[in-house]
Coordinates of N, CA, C and O and ligand atoms in Angstrom, one line a residue:
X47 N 133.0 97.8 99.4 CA 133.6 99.0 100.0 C 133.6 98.8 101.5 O 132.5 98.4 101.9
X48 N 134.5 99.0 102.5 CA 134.6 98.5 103.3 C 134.4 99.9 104.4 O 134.8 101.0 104.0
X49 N 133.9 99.8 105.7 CA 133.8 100.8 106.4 C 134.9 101.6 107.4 O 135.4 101.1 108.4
X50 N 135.0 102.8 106.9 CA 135.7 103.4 107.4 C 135.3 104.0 108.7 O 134.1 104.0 108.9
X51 N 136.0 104.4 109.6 CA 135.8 105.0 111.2 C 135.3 106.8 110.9 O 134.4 107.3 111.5
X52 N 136.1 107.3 110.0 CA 135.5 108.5 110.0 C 134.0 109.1 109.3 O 133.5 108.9 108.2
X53 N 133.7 109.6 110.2 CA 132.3 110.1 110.1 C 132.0 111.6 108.8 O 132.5 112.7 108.8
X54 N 131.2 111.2 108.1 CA 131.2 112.0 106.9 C 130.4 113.2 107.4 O 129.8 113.0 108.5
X55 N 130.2 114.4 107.1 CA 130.2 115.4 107.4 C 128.6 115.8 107.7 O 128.2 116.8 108.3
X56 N 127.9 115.0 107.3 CA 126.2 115.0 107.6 C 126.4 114.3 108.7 O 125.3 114.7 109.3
X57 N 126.9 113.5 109.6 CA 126.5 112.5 110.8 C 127.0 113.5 111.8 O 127.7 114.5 111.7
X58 N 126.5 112.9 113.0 CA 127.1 113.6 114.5 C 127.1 112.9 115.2 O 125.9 112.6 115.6
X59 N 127.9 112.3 115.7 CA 127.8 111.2 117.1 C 126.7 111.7 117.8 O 126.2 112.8 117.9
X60 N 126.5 110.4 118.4 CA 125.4 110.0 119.6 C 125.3 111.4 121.1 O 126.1 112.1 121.8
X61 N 124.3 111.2 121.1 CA 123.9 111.9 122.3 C 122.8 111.2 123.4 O 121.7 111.6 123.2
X62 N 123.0 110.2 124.7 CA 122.5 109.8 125.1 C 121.2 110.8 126.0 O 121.3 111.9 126.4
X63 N 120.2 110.2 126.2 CA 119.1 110.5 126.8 C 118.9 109.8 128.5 O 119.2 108.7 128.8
X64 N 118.5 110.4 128.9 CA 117.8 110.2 131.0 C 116.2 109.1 130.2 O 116.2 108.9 129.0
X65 N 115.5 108.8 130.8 CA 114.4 107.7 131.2 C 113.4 108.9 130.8 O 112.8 109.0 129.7
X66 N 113.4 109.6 131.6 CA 112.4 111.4 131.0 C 112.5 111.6 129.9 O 111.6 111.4 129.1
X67 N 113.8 112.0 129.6 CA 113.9 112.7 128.1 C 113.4 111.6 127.1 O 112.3 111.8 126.5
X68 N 114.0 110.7 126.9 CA 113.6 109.8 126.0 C 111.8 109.7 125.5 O 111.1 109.8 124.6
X69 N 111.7 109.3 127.3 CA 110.3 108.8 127.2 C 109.1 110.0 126.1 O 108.2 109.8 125.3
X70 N 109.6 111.5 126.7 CA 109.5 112.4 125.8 C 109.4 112.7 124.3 O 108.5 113.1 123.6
X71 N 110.6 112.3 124.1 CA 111.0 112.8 122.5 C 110.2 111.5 121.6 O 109.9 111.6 120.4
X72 N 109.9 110.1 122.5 CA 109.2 109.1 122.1 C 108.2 109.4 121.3 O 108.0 109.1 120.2
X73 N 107.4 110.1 122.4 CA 105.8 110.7 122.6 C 105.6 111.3 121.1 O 104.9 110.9 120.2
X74 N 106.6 112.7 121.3 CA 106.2 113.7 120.3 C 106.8 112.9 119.0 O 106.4 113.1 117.9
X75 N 107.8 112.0 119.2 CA 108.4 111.3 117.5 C 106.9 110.6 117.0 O 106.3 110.9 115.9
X76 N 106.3 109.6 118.0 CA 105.1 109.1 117.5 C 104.1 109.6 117.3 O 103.2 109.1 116.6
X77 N 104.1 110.8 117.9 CA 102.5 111.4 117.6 C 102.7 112.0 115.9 O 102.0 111.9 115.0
X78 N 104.2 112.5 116.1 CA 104.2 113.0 114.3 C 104.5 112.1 113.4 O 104.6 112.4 112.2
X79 N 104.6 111.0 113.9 CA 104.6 109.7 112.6 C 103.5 109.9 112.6 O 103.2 110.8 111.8
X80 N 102.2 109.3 113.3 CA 101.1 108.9 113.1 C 100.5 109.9 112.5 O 99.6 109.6 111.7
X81 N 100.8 111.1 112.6 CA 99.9 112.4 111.8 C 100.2 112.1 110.5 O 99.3 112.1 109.6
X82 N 101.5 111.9 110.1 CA 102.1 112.0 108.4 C 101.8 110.7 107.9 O 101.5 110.7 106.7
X83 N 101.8 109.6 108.7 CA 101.5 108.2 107.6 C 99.6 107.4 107.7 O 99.0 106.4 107.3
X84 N 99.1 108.9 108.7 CA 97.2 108.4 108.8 C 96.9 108.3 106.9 O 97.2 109.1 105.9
X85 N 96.5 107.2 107.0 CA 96.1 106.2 106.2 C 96.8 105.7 104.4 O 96.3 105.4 103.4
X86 N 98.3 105.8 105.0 CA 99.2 105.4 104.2 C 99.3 103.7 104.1 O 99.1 102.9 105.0
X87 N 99.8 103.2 102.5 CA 99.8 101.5 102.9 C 100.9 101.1 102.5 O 101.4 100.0 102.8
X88 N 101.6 102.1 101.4 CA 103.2 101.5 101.1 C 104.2 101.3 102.0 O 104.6 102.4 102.3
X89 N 104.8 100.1 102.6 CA 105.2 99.9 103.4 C 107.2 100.4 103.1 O 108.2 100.2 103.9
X90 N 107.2 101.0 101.6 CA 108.8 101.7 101.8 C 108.5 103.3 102.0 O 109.4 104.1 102.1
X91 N 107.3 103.6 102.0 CA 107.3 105.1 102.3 C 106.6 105.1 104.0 O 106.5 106.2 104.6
X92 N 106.3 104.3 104.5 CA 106.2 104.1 105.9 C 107.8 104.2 106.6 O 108.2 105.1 107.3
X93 N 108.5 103.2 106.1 CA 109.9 102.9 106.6 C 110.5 104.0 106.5 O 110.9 104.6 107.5
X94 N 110.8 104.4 105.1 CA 111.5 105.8 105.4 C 111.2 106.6 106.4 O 111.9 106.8 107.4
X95 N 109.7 107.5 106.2 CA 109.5 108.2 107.2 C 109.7 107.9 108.4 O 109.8 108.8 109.3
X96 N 109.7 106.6 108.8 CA 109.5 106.2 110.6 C 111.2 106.8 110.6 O 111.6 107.6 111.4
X97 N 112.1 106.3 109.8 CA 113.1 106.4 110.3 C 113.9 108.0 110.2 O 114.9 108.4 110.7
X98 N 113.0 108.8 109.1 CA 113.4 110.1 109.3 C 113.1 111.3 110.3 O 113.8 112.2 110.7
X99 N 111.6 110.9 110.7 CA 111.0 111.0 112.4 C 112.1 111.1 113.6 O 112.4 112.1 114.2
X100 N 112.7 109.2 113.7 CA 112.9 108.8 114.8 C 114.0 109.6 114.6 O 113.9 110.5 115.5
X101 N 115.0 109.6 113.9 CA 116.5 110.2 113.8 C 116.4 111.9 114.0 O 117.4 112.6 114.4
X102 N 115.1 112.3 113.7 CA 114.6 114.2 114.5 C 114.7 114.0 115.3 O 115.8 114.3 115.8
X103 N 113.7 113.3 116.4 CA 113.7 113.7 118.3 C 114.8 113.1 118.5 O 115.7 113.8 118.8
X104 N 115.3 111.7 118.4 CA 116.3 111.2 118.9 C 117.7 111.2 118.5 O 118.2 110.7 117.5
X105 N 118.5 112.0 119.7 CA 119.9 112.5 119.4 C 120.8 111.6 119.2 O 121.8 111.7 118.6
X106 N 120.3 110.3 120.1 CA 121.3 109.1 119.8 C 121.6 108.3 118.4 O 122.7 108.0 118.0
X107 N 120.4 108.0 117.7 CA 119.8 107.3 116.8 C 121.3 107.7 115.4 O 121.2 108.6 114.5
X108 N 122.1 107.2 115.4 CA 123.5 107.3 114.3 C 123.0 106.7 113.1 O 122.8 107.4 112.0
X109 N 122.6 105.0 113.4 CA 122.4 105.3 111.8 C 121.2 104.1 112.1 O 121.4 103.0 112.6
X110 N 119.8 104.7 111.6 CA 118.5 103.8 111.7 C 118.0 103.1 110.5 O 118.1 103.8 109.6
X111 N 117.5 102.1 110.3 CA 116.8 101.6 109.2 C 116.4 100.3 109.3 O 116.5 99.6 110.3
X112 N 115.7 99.7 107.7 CA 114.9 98.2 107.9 C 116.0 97.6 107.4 O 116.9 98.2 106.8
X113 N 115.8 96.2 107.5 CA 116.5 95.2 106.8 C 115.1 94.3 106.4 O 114.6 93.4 107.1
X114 N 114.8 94.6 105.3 CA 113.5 93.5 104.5 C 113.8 91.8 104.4 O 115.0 91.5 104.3
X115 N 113.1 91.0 104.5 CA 113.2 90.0 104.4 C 112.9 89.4 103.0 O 111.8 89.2 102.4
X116 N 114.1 89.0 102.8 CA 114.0 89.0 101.1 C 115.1 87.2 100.5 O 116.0 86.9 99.8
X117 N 114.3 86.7 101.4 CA 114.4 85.3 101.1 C 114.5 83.9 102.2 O 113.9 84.5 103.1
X118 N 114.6 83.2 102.6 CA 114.1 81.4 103.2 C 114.5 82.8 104.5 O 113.7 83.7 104.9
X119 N 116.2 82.5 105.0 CA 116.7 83.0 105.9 C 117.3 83.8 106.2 O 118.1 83.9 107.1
X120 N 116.8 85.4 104.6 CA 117.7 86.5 104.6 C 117.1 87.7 104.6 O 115.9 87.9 104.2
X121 N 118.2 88.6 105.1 CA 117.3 89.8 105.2 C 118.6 91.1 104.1 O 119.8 91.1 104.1
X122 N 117.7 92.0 103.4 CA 118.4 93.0 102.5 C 118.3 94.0 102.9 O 117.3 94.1 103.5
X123 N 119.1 95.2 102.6 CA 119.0 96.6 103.7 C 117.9 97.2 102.8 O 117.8 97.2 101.5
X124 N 117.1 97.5 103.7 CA 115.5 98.7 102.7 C 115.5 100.6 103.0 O 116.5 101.2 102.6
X125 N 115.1 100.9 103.3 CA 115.2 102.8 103.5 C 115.9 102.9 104.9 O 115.3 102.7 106.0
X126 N 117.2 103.3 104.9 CA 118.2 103.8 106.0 C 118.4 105.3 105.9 O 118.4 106.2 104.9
X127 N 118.4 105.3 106.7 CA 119.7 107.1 107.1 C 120.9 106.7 107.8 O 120.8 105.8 108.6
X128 N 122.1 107.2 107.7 CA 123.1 106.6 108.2 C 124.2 106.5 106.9 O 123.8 106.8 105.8
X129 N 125.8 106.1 107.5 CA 126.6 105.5 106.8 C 126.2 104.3 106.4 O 125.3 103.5 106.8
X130 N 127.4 104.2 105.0 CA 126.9 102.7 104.3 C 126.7 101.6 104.8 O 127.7 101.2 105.4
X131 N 125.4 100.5 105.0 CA 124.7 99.9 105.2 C 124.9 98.4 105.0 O 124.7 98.2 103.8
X132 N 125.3 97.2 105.8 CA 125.4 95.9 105.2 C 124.5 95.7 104.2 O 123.4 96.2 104.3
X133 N 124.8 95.1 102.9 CA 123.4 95.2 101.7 C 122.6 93.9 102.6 O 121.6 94.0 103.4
X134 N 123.1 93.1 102.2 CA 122.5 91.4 102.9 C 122.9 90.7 103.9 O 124.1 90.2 103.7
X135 N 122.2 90.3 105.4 CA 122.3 89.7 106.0 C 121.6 88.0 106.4 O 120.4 87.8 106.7
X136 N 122.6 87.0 106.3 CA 121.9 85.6 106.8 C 120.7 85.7 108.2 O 120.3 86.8 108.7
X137 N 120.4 85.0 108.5 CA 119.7 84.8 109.4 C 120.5 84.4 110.8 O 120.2 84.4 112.0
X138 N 121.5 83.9 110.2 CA 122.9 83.1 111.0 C 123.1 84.1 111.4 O 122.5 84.3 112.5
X139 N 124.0 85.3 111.1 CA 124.5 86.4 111.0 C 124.4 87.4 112.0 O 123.4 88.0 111.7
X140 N 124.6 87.8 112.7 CA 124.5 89.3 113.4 C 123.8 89.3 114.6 O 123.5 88.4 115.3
X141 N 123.4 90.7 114.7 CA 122.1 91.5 116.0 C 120.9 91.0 115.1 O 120.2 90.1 115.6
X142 N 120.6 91.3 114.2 CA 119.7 91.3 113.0 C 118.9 90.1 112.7 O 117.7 89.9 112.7
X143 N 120.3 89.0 112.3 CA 119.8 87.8 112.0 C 119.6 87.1 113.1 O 119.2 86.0 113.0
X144 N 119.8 87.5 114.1 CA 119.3 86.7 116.1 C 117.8 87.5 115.8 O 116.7 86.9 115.6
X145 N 117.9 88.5 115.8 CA 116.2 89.6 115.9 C 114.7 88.6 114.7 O 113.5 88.2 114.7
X146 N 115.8 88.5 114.0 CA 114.9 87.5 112.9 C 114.7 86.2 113.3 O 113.6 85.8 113.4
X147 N 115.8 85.2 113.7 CA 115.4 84.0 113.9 C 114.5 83.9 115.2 O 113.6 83.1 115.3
X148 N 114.9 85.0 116.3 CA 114.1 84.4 118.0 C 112.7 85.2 117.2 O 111.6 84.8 117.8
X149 N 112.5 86.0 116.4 CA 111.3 87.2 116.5 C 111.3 87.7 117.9 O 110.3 87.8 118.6
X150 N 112.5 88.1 118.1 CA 112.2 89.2 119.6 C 113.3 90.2 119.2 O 114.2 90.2 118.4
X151 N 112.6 91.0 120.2 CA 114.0 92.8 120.1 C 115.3 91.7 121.0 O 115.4 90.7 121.6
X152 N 116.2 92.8 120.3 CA 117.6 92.3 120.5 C 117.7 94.1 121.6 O 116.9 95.1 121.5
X153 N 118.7 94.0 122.5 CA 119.2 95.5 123.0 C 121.0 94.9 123.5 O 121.4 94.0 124.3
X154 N 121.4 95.6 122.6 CA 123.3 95.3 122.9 C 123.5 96.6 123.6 O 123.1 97.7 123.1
X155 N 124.3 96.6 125.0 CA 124.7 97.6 125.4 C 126.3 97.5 124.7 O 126.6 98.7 124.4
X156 N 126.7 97.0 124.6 CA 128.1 97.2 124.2 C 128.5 96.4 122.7 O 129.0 95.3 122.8
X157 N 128.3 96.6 121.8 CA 128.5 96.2 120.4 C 130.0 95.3 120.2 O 130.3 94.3 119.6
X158 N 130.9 96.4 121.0 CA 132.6 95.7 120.1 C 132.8 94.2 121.5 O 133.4 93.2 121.5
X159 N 132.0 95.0 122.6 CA 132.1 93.4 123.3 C 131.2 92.0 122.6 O 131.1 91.0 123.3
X160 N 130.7 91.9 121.5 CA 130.2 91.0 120.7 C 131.2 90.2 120.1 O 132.3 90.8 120.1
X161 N 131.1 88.8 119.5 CA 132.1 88.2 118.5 C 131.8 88.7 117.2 O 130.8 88.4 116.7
X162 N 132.7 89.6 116.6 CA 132.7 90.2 115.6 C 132.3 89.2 114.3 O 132.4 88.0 114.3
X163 N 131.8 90.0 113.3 CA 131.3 89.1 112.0 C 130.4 87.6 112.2 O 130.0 86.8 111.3
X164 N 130.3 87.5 113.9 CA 129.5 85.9 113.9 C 128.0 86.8 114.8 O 127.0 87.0 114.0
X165 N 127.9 87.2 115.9 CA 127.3 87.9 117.1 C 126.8 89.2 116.3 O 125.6 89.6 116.1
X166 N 128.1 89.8 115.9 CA 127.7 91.2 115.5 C 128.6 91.5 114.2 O 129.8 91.2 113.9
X167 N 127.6 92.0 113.6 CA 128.5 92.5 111.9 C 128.6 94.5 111.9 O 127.7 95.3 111.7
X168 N 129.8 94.5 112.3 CA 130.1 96.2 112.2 C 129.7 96.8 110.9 O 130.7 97.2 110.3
X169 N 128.6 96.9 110.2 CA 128.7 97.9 109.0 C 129.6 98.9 109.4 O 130.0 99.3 108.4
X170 N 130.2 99.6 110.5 CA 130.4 101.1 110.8 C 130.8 100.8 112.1 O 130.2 100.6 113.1
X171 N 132.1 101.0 111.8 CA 133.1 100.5 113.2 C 132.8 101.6 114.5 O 133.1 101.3 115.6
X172 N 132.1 103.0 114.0 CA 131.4 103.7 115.5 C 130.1 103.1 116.1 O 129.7 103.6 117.1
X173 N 129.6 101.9 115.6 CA 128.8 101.8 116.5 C 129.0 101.0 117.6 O 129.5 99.9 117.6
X174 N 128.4 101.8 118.9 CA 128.9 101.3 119.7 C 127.9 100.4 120.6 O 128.4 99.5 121.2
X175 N 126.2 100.8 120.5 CA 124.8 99.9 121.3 C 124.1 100.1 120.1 O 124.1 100.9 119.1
X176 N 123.5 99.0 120.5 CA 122.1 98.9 119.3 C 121.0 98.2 119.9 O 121.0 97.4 120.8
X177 N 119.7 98.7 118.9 CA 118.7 98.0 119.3 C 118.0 97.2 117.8 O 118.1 97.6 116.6
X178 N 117.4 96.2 118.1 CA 116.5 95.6 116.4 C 115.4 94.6 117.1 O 115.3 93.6 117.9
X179 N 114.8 95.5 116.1 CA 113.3 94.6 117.0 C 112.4 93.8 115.0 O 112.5 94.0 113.7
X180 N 111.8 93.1 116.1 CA 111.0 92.3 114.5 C 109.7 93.5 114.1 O 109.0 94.5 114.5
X181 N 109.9 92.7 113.0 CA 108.1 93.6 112.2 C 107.4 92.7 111.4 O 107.7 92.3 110.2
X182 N 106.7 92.4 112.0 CA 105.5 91.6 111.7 C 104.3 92.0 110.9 O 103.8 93.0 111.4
X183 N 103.7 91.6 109.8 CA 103.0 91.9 108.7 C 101.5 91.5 109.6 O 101.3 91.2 110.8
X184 N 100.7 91.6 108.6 CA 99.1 91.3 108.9 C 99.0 90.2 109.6 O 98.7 90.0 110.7
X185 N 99.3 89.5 108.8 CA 99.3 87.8 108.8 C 100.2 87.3 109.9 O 100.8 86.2 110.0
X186 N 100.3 88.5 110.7 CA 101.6 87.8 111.2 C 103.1 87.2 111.4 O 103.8 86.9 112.4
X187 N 103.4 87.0 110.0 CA 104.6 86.6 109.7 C 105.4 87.9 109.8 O 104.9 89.1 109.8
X188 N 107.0 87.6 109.9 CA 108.2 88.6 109.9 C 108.2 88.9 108.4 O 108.4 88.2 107.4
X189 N 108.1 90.0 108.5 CA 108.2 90.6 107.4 C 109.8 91.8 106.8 O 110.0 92.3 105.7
X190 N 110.7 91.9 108.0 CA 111.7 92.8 108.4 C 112.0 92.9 109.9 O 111.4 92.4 110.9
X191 N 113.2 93.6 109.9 CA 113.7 93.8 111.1 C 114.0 95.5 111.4 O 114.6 96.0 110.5
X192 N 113.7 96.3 112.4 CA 113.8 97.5 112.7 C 115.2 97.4 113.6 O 115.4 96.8 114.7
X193 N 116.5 98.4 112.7 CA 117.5 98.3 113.2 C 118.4 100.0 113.8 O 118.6 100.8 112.9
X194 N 118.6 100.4 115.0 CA 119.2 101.2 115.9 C 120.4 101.5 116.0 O 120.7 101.6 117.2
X195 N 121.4 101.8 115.1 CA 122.7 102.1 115.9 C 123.3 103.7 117.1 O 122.6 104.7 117.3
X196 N 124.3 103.7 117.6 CA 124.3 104.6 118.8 C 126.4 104.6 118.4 O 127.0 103.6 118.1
X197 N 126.8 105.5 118.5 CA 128.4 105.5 118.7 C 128.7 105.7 120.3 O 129.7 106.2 120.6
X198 N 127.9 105.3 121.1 CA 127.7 105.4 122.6 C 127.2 104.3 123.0 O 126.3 103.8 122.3
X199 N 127.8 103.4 124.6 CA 127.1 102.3 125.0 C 126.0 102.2 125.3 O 125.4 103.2 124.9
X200 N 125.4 101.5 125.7 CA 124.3 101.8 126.5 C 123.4 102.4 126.3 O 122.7 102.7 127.2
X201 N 123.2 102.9 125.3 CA 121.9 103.8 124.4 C 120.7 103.5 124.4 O 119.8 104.3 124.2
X202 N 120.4 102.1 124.5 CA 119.2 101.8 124.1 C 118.3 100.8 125.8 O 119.0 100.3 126.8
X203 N 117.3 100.7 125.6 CA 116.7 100.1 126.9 C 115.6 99.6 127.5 O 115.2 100.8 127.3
X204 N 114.9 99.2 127.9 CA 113.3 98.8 127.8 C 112.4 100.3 127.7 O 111.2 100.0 127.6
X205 N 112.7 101.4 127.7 CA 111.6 102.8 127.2 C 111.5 102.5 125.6 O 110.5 102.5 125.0
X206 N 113.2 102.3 124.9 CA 113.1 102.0 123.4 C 112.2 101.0 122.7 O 111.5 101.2 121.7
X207 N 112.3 99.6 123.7 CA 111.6 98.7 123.3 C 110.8 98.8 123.2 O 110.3 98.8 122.1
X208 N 110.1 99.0 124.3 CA 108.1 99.5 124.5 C 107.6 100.5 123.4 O 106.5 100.2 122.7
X209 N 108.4 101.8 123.1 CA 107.9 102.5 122.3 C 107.6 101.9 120.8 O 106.6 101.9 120.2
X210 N 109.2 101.3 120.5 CA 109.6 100.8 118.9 C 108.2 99.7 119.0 O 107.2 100.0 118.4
X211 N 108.3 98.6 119.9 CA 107.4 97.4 119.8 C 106.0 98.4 119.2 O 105.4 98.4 118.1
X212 N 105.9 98.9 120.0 CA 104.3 99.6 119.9 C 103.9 100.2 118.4 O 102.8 100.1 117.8
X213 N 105.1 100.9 118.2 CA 105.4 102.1 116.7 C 105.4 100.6 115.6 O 104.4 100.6 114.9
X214 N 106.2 99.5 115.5 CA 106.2 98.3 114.5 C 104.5 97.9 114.3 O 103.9 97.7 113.3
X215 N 104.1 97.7 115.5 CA 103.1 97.0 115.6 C 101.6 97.9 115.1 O 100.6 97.6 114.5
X216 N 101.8 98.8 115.4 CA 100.6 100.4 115.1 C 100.5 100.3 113.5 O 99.5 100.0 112.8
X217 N 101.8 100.5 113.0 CA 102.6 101.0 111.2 C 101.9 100.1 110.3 O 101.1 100.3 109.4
X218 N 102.6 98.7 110.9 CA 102.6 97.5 109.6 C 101.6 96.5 110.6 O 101.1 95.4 110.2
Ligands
SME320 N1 125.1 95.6 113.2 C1 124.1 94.8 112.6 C2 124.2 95.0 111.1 C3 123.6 96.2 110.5 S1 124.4 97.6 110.8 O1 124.2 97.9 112.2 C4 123.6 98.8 109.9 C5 124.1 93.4 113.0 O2 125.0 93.0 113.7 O3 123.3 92.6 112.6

């Protein structure tokens, strides 16, 4: 099924945030994850919740979720909110599959300035910035990728990183 531009009647475009506000809505998003998942270990009722949290304080956050790592060089979509979702991404592939092969956060200020289907894979032709950071298991190894979309440029930025890095690393 292929993605359409119009926005289904649950979504609302992006609403960007100031360095303050964000740093804010960070605070109180994390402090009420950490209250709801104190001493949780299922790692798909972690994921949901983080991403039903993050998508409360933050007005930008269009469409958030994991992509699990579900073979040599691939990753499969795991608990999102948002429009329909790439199911499977290569490692070759995308924001996602760069976040997976470097194991570093990715931050796109401008999404459609990317080489489409090689750079960046549009599930959802509104998105306009994104962020995806790695998640790392016990052991260390990549275990998933934490993915951001925005129908606004420039959405995402080193306050996102620091927070998300901290929130991946705290969780799993
Ligand atoms: N845009 C991502 C694919 C996932 S969608 O944003 C949900 C990418 O380029 O890897």
């Amino acid at each position: 099924m292929s993605a359409s531009a119009a926005m289904p009647y649950f979504i609302k475009p992006s609403v960007n945030l100031d360095r303050s506000a964000k740093t804010e809505a960070y605070e109180q998003a994390l402090m009420a994850i950490q209250a709801n998942l104190e001493g949780e270990t299922d790692a798909t009722l972690k994921m949901a919740t983080i991403n039903c949290l993050l998508k409360t304080y933050l007005p930008y956050y269009y469409w958030v979720g994991f992509y699990v790592k579900s073979g040599e060089r691939r990753l499969s979509v795991g608990p999102y909110q948002g429009t329909l979702g790439c199911l499977h991404i290569s490692y070759d592939k995308g924001v996602c599959g760069r976040a997976a092969r470097e194991e570093k956060t990715q931050i796109v200020p401008d999404t459609h300035a990317l080489q489409q289907g090689t750079d960046h894979i549009a599930c959802d032709p509104n998105s306009r910035s994104e962020i995806v950071v790695p998640v790392f298991g016990k052991d260390g190894a990549l275990i998933a990728v934490f993915d951001v979309d925005s129908t606004l440029n420039n959405s995402f930025d080193e306050v996102d990183q620091k927070y998300l890095e901290r929130l991946m690393k705290e969780v799993f």
